PDB file of C-alpha atoms and ligand atoms in Angstrom:
ATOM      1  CA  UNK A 136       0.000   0.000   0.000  1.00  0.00           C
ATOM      2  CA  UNK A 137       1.299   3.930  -0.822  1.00  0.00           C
ATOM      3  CA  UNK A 138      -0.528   6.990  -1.191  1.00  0.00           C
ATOM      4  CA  UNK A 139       0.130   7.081  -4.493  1.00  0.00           C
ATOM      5  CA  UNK A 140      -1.599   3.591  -5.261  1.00  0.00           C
ATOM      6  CA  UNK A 141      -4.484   4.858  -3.843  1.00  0.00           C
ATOM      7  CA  UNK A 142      -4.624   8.011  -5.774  1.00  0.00           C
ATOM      8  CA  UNK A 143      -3.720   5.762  -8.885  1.00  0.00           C
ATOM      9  CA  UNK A 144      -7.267   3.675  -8.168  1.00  0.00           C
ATOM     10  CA  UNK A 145      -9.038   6.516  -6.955  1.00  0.00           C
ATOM     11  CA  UNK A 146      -8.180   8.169 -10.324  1.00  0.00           C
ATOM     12  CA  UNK A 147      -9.103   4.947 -11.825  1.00  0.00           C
ATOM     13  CA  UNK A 148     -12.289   4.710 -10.408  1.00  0.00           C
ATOM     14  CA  UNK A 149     -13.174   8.487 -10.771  1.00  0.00           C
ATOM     15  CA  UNK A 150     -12.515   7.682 -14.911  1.00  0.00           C
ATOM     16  CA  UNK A 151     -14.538   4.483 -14.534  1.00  0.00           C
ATOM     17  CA  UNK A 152     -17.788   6.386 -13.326  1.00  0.00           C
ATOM     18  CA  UNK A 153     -17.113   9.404 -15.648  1.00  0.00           C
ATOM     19  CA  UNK A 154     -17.113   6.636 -18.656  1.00  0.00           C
ATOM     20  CA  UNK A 155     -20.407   5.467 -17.513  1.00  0.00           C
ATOM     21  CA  UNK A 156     -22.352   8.679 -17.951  1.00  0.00           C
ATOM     22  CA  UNK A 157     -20.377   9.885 -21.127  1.00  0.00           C
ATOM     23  CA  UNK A 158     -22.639   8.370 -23.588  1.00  0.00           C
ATOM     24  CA  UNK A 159     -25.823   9.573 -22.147  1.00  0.00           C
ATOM     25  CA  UNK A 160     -23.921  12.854 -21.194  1.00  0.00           C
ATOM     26  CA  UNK A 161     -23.398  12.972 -25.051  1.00  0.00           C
ATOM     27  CA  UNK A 162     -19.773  13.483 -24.399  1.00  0.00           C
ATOM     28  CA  UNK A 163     -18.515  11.280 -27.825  1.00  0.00           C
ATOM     29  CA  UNK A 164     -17.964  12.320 -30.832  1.00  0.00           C
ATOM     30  CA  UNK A 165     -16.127  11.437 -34.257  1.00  0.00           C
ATOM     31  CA  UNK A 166     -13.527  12.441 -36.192  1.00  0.00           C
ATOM     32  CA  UNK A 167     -12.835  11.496 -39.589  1.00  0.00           C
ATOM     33  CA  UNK A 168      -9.199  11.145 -41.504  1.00  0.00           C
ATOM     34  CA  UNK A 169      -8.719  10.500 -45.233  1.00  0.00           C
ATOM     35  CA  UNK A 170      -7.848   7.510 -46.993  1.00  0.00           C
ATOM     36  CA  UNK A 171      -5.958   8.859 -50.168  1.00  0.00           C
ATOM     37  CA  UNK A 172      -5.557   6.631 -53.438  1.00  0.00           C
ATOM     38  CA  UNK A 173      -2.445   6.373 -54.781  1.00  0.00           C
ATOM     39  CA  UNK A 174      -3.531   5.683 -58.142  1.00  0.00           C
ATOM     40  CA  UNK A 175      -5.089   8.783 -58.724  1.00  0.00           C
ATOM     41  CA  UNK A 176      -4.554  11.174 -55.497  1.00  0.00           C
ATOM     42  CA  UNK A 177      -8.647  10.805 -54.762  1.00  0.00           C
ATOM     43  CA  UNK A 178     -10.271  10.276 -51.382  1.00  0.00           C
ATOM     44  CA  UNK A 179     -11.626   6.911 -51.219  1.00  0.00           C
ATOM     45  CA  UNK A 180     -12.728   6.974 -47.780  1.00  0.00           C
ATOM     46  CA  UNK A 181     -12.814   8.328 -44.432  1.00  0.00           C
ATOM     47  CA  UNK A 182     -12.052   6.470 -40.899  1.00  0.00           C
ATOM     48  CA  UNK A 183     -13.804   7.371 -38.217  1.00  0.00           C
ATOM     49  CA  UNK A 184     -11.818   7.902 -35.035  1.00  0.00           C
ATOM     50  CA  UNK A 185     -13.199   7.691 -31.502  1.00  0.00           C
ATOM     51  CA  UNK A 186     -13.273  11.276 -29.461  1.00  0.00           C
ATOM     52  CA  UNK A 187     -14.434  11.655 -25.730  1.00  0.00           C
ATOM     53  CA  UNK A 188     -14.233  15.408 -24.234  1.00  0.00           C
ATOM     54  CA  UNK A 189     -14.930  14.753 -20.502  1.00  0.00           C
ATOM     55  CA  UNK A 190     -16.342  18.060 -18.567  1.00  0.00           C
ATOM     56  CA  UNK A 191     -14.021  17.481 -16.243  1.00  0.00           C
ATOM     57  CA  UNK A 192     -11.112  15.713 -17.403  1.00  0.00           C
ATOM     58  CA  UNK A 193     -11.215  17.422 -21.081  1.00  0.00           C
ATOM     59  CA  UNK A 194     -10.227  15.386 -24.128  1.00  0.00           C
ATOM     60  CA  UNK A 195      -9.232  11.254 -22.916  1.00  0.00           C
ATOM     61  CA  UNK A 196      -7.203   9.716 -25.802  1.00  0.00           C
ATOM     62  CA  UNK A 197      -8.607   6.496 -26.896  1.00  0.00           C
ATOM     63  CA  UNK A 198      -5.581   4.532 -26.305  1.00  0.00           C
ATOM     64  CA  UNK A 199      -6.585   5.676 -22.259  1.00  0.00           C
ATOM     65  CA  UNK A 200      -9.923   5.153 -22.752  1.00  0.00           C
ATOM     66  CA  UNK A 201     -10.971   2.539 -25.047  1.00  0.00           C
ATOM     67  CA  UNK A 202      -9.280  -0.253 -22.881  1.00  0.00           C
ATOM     68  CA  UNK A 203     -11.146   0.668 -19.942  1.00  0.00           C
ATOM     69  CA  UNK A 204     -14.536   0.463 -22.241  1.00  0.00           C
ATOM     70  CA  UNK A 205     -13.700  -2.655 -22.781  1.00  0.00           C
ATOM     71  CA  UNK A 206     -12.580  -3.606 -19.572  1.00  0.00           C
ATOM     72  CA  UNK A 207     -16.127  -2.476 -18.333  1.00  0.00           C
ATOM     73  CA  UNK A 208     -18.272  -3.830 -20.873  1.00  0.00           C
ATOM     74  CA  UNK A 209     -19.513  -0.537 -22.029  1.00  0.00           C
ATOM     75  CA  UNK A 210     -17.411  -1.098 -25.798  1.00  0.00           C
ATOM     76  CA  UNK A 211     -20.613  -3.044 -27.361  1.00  0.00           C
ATOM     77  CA  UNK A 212     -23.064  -0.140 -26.493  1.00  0.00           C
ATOM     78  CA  UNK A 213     -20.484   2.947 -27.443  1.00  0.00           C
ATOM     79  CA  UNK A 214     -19.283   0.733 -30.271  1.00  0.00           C
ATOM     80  CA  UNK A 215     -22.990   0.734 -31.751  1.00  0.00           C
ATOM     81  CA  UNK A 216     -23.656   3.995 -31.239  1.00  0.00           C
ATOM     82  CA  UNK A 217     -20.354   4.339 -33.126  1.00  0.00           C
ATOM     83  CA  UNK A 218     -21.758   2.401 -35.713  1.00  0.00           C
ATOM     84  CA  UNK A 219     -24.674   4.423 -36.396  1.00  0.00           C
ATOM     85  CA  UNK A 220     -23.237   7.672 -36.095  1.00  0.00           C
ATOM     86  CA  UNK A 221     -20.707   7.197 -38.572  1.00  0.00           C
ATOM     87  CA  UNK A 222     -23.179   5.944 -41.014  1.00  0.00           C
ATOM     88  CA  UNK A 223     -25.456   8.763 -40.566  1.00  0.00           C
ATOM     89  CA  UNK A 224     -22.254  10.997 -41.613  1.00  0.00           C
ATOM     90  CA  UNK A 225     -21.380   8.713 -44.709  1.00  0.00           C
ATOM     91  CA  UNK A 226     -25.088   9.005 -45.652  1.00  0.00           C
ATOM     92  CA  UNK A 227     -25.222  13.133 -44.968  1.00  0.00           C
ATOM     93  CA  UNK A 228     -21.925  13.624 -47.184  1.00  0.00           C
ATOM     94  CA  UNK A 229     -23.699  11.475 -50.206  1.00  0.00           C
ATOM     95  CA  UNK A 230     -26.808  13.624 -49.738  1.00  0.00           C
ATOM     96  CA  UNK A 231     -24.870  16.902 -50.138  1.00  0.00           C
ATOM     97  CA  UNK A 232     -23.640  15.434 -53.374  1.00  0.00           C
ATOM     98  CA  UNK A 233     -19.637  14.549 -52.373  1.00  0.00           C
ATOM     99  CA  UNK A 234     -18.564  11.469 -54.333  1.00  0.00           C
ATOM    100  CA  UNK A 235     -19.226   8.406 -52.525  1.00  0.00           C
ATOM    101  CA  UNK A 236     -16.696   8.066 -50.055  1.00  0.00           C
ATOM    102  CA  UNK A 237     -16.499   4.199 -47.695  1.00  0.00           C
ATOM    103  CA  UNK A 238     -16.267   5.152 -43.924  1.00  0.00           C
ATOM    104  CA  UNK A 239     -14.258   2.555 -41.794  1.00  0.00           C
ATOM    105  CA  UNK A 240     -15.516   1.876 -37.953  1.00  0.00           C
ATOM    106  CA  UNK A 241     -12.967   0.309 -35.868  1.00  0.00           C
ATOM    107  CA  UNK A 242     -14.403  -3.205 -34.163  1.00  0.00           C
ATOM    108  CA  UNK A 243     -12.869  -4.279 -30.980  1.00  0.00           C
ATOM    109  CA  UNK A 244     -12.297  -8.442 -30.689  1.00  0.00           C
ATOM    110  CA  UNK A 245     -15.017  -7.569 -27.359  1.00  0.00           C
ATOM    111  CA  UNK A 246     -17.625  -6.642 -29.802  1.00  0.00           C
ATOM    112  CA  UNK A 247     -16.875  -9.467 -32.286  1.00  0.00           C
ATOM    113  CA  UNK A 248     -17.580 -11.385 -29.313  1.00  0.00           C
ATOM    114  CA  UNK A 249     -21.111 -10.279 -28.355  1.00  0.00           C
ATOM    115  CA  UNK A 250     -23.717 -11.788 -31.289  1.00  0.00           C
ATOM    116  CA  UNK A 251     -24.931  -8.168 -31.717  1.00  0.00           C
ATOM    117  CA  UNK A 252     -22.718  -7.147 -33.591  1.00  0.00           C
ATOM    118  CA  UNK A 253     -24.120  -7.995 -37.254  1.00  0.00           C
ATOM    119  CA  UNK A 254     -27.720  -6.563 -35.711  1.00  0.00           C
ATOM    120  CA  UNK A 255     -25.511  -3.568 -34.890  1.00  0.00           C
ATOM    121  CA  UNK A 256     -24.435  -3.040 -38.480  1.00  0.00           C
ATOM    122  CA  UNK A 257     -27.689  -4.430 -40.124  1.00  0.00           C
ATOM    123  CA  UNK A 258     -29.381  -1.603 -37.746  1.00  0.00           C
ATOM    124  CA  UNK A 259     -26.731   1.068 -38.271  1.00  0.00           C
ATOM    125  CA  UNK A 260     -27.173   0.142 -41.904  1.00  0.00           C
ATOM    126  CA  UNK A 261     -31.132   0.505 -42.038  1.00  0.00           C
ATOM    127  CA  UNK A 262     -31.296   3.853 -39.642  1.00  0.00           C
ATOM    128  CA  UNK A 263     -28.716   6.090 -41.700  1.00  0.00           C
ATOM    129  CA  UNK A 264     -30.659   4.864 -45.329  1.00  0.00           C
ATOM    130  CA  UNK A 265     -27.004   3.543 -45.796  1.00  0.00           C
ATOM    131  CA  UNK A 266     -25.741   1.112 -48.751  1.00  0.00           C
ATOM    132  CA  UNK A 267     -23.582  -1.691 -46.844  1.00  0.00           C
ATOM    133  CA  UNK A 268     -20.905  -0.990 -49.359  1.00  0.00           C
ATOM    134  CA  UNK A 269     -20.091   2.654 -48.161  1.00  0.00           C
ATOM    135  CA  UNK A 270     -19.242   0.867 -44.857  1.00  0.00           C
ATOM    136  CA  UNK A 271     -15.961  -0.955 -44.059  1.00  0.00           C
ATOM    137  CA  UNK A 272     -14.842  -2.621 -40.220  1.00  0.00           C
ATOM    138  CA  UNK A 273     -11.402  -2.625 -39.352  1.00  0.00           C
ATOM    139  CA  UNK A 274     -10.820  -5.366 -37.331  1.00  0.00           C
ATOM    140  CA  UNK A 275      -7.991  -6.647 -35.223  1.00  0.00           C
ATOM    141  CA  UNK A 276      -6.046  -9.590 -35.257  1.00  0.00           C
ATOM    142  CA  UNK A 277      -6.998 -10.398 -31.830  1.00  0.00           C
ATOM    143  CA  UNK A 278     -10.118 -10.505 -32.784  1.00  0.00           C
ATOM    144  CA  UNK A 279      -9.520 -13.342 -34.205  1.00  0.00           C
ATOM    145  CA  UNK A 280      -7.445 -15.320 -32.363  1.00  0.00           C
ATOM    146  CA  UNK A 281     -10.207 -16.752 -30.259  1.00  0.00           C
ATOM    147  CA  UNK A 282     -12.740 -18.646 -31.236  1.00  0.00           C
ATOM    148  CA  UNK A 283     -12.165 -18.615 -34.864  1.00  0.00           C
ATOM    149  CA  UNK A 284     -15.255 -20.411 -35.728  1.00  0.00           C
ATOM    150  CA  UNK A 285     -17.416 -17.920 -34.691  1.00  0.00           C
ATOM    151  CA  UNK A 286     -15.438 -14.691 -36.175  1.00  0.00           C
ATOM    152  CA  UNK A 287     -15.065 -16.300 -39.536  1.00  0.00           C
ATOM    153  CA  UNK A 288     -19.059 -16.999 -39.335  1.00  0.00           C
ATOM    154  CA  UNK A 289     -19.502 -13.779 -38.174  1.00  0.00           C
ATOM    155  CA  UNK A 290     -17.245 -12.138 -41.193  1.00  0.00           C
ATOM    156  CA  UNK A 291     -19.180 -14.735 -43.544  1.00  0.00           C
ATOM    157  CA  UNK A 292     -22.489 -12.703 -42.282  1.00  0.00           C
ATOM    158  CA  UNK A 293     -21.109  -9.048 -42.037  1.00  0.00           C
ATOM    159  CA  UNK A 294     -19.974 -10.089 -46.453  1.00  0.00           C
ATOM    160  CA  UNK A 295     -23.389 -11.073 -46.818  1.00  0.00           C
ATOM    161  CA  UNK A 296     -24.682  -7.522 -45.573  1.00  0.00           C
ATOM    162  CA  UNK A 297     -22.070  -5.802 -48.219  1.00  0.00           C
ATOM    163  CA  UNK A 298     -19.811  -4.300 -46.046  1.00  0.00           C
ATOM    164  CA  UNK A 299     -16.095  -5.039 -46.457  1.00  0.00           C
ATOM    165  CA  UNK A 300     -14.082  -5.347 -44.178  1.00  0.00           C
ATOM    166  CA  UNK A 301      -9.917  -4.328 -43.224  1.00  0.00           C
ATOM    167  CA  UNK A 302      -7.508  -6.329 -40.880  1.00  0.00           C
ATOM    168  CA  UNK A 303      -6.163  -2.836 -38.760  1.00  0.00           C
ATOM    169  CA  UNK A 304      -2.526  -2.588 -37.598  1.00  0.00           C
ATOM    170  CA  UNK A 305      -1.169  -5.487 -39.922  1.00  0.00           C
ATOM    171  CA  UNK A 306       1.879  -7.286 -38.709  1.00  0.00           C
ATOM    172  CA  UNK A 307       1.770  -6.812 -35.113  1.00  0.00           C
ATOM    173  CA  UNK A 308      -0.428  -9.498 -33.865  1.00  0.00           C
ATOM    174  CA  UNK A 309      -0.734 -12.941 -34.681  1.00  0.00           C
ATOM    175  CA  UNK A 310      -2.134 -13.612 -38.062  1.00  0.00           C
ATOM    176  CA  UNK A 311      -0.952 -16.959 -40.103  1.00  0.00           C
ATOM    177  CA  UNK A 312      -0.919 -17.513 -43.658  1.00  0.00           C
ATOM    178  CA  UNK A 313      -3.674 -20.395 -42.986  1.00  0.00           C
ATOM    179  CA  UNK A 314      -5.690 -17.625 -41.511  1.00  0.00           C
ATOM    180  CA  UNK A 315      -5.488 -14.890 -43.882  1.00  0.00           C
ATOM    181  CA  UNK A 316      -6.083 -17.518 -46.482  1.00  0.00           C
ATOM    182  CA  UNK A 317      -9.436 -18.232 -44.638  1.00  0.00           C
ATOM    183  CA  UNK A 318     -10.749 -14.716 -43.372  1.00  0.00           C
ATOM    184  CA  UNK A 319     -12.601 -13.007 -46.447  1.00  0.00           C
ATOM    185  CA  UNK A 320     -11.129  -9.727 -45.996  1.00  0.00           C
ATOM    186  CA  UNK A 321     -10.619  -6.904 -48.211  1.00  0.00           C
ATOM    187  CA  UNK A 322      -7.806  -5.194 -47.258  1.00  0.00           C
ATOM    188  CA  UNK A 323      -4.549  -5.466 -44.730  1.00  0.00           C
ATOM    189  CA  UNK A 324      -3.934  -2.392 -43.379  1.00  0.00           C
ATOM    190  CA  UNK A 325      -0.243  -1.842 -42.487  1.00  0.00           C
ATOM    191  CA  UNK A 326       0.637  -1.372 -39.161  1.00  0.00           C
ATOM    192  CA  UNK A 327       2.244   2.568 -38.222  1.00  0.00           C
ATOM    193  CA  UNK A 328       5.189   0.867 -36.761  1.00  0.00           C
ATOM    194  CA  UNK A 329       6.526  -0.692 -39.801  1.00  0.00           C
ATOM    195  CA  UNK A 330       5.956   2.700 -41.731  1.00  0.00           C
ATOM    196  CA  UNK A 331       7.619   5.382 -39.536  1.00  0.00           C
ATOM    197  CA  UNK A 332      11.407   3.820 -40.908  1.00  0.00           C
ATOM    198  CA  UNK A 333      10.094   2.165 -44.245  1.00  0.00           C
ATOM    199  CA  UNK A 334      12.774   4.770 -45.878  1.00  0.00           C
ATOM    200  CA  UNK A 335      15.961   4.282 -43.553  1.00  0.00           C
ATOM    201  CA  UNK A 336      15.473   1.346 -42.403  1.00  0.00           C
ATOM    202  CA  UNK A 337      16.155  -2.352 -44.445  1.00  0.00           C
ATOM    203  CA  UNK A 338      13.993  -4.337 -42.251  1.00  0.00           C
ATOM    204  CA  UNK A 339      10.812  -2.487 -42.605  1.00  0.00           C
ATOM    205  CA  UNK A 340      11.161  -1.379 -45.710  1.00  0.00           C
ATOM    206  CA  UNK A 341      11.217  -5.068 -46.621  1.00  0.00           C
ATOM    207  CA  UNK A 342       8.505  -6.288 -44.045  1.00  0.00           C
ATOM    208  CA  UNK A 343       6.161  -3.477 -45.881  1.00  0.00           C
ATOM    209  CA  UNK A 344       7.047  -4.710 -49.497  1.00  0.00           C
ATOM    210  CA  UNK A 345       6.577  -8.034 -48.671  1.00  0.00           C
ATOM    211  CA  UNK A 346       2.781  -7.294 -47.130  1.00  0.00           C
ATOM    212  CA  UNK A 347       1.838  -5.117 -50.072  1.00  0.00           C
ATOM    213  CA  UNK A 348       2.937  -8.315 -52.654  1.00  0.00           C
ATOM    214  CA  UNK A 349       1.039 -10.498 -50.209  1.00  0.00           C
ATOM    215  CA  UNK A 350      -2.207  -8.757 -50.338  1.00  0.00           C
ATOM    216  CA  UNK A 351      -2.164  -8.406 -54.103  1.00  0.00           C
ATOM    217  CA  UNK A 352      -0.910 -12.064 -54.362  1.00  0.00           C
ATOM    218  CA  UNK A 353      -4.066 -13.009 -51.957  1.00  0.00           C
ATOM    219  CA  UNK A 354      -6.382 -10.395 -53.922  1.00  0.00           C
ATOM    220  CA  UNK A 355      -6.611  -8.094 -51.105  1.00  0.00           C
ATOM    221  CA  UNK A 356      -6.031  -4.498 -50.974  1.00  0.00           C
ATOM    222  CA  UNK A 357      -3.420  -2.769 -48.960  1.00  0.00           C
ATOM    223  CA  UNK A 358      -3.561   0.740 -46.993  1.00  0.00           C
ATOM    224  CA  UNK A 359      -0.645   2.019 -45.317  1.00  0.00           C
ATOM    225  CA  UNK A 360      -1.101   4.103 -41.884  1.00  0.00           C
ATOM    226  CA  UNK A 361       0.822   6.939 -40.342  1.00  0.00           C
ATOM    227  CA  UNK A 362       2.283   8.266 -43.229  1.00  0.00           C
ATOM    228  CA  UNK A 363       4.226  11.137 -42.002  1.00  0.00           C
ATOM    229  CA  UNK A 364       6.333  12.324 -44.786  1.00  0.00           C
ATOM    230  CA  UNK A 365       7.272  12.693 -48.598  1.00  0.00           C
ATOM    231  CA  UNK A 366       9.925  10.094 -47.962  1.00  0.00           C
ATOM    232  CA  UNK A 367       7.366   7.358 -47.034  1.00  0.00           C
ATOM    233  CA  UNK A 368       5.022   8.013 -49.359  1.00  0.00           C
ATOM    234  CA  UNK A 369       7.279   7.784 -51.905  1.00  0.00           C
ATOM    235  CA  UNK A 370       8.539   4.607 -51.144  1.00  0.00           C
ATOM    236  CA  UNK A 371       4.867   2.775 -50.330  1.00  0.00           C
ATOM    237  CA  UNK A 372       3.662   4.608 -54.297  1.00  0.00           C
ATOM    238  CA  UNK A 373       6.905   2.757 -55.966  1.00  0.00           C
ATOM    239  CA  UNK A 374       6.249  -0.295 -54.411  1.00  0.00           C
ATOM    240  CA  UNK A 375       2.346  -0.265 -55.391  1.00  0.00           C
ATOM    241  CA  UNK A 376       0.664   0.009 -52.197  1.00  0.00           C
ATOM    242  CA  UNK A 377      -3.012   0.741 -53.079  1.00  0.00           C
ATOM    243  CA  UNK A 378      -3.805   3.919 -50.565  1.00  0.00           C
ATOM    244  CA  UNK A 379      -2.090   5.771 -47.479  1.00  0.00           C
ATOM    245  CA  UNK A 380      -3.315   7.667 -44.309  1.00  0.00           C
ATOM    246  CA  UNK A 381      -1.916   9.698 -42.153  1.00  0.00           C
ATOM    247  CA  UNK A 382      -0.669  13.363 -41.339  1.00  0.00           C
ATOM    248  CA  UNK A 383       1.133  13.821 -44.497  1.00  0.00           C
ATOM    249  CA  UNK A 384      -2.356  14.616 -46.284  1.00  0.00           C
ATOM    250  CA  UNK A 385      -4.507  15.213 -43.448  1.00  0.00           C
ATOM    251  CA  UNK A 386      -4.738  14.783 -39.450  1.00  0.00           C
ATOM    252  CA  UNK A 387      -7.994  13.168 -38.590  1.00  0.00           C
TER     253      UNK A 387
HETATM  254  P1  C2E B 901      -6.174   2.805 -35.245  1.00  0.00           P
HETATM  255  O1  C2E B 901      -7.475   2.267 -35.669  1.00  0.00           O
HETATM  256  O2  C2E B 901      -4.955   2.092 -35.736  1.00  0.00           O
HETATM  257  O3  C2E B 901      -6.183   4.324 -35.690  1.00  0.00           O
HETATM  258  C1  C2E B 901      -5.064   5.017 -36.158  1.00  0.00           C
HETATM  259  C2  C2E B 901      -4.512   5.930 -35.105  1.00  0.00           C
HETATM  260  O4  C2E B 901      -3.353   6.589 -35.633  1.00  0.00           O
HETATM  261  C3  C2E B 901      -5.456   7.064 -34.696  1.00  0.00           C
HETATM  262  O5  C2E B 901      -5.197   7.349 -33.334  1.00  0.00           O
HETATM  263  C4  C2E B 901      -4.984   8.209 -35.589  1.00  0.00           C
HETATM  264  O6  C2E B 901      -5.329   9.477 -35.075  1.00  0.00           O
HETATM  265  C5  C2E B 901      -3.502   7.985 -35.576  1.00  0.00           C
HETATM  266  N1  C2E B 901      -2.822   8.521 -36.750  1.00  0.00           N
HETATM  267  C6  C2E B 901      -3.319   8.720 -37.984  1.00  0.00           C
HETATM  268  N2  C2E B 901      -2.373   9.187 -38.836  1.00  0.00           N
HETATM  269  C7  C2E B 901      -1.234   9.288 -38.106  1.00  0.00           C
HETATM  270  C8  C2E B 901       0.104   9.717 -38.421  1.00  0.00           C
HETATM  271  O7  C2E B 901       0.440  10.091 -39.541  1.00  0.00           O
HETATM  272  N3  C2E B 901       1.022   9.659 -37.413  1.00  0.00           N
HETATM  273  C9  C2E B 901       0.691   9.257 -36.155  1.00  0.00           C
HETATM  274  N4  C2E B 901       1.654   9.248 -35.235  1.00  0.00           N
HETATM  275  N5  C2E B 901      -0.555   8.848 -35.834  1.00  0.00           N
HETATM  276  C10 C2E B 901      -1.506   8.854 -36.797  1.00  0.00           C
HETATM  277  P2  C2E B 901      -6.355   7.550 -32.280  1.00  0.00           P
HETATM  278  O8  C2E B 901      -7.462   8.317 -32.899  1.00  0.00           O
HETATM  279  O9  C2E B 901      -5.713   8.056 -31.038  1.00  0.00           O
HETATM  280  O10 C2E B 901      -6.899   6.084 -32.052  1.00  0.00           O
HETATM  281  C11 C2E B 901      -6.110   5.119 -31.438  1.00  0.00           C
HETATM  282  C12 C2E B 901      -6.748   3.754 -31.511  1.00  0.00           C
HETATM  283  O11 C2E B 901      -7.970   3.737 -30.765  1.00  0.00           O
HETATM  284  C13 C2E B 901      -7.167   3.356 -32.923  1.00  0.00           C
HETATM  285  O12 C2E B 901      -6.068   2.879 -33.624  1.00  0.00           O
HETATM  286  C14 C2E B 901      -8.177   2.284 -32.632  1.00  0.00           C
HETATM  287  O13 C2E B 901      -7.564   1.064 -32.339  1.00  0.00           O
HETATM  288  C15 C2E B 901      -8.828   2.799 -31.377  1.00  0.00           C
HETATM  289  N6  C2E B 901     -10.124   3.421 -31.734  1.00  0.00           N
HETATM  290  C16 C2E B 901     -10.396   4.670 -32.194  1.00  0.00           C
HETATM  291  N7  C2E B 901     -11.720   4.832 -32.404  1.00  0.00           N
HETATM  292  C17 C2E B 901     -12.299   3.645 -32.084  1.00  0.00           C
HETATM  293  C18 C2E B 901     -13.663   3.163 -32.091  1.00  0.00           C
HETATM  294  O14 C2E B 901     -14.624   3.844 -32.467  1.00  0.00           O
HETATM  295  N8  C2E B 901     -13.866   1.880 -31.646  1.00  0.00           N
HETATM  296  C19 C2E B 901     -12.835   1.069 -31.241  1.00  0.00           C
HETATM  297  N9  C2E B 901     -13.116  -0.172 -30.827  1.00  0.00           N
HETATM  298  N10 C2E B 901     -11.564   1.479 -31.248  1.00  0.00           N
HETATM  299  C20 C2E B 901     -11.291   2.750 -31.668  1.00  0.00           C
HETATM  300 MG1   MG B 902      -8.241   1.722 -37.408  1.00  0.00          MG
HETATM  301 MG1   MG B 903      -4.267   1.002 -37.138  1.00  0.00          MG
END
């Protein structure tokens, strides 16, 4: 026992009750970055990105935040309301006549868990007048390393809706050839970490050509995230990588 440990939990538990009330204190909101094709410099979609401004506390980053969600079991019910919130945008921007643009939704592996999620989509889907495929998920790879089964049923389902969907932060968790050969996804998404020294550094820069041949060899797309500079880009548009993200072309 210190002082400090108990101003750690009381902390803890001050953020825990604070999380509670923030969706019926309508304390969430959205932001949306870019996804820029390299083929032809367009926007091809937008990913929506998590925001909580406390009254108190002020803005909680995710990485602080989203954990603890999850931790609580509040992630299926702010995850849904994620859901719908970002379709309502996709379906507002098409209305105002911008060219169709896909918004991702990141999926936690809790909410993959809970059957409601393909109800979630199916209902985010139906409330926003939203065509499934103007909506991607970005999943995890530890969402799939339990229970396989079930998450590759579940992707099977979210397909036959007509949304696509992206494995997020590729190369960092466990994925196996066997697997990716089995999950239908669209696109790998290429972890930050591997980008931030794809131009000075051998090893990445030959982990990240490697992924972008092994999604086109597999038929998948690639996206690269956290592009930060000219240098990057430049290397991820000579070795074909489909689209980027990241502060170079626009913060979220
Ligand atoms: P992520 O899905 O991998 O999102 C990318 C993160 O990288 C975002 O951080 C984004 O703001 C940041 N980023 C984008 N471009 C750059 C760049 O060029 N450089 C750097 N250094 N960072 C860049 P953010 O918004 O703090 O989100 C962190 C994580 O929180 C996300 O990682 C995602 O895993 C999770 N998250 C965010 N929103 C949601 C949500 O609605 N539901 C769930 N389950 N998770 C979410
Ligand atoms: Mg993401
Ligand atoms: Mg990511």
């Amino acid at each position: 026992y210190s002082a400090e440990m108990n101003e750690k939990s009381m902390m803890r538990l001050g953020l825990e009750n604070r999380l509670r009330m923030a969706l019926q204190n309508n304390e969430f909101y959205l932001e949306y970055q870019p996804k820029q094709s390299l083929m032809d410099g367009s926007i091809v979609g937008v990913e929506a990105l998590l925001r909580w401004q406390d009254k108190e506390l002020g803005r909680v980053a995710p990485d602080d935040f989203i954990p603890l969600a999850e931790e609580l079991g509040l992630i299926g019910e702010i995850g849904a309301w994620v859901m719908t919130s970002a379709a309502r945008q996709a379906r507002e921007w098409a209305l105002q006549g911008l060219p169709p643009m896909q918004v991702s939704v990141n999926v936690s592996a809790q909410q993959f868990k809970r059957r409601e999620l393909v109800q979630d989509v199916r209902w985010a889907l139906s409330c926003a007048e939203l065509s499934a495929e103007l909506l991607d998920l970005e999943i995890t790879e530890t969402c799939v390393i339990e229970d396989l089964d079930k998450v590759i049923e579940s992707i099977h389902q979210l397909r036959g809706l007509g949304v696509s969907i992206s494995m997020d932060d590729f190369g960092t968790g466990y994925s196996s050839f066997a697997l990716l050969q089995k999950l239908p996804i669209h696109t790998l998404k290429i972890d930050r970490s591997f980008i931030s020294n794809v131009h000075c550094n051998a090893d990445d820069a030959e982990i990240v050509r490697a992924i972008i041949n092994l999604a086109h060899n597999l038929d998948k797309a690639v996206i690269a995230e956290g592009v930060e500079t000219e240098d990057q880009l430049e290397f991820l548009r000579e070795h074909g990588c489909d689209q980027v993200q990241g502060y170079l072309f626009s913060r979220p």
